[in-house]
Short mmCIF file of C-alpha atoms in Angstrom, two decimals:
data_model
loop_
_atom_site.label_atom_id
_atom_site.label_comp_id
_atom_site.label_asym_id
_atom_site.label_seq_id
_atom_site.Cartn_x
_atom_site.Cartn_y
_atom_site.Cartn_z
CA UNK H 1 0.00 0.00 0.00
CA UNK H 2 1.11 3.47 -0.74
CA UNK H 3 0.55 6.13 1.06
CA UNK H 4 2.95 8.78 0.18
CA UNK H 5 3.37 9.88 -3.25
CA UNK H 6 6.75 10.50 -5.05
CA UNK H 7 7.00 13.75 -3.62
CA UNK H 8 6.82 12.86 -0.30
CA UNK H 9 9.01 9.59 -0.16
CA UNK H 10 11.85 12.03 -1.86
CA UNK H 11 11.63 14.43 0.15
CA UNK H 12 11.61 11.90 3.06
CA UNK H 13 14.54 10.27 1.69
CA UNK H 14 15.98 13.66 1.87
CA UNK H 15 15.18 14.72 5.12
CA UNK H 16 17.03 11.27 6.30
CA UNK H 17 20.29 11.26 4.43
CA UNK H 18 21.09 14.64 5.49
CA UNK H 19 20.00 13.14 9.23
CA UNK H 20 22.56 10.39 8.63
CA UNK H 21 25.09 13.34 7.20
CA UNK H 22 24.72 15.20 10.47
CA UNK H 23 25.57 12.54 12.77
CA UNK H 24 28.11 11.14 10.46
CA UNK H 25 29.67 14.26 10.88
CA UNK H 26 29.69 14.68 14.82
CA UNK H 27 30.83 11.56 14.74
CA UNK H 28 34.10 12.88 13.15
CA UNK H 29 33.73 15.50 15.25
CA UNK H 30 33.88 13.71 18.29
CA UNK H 31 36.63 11.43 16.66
#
């Protein structure tokens, strides 16, 4: 079942990766 259209699941993707980007890099930070 989908509930989100295109739109949405990009910009979701989006909105995750640069999550995982961020805490990747205080990660390094901390490093």
């Amino acid at each position: 079942m989908e509930k989100f259209s295109i739109k949405e699941k990009d910009i979701y993707n989006r909105q995750k990766v640069s999550f995982h980007l961020v805490c990747n890099r205080q990660e390094s930070y901390n490093n």
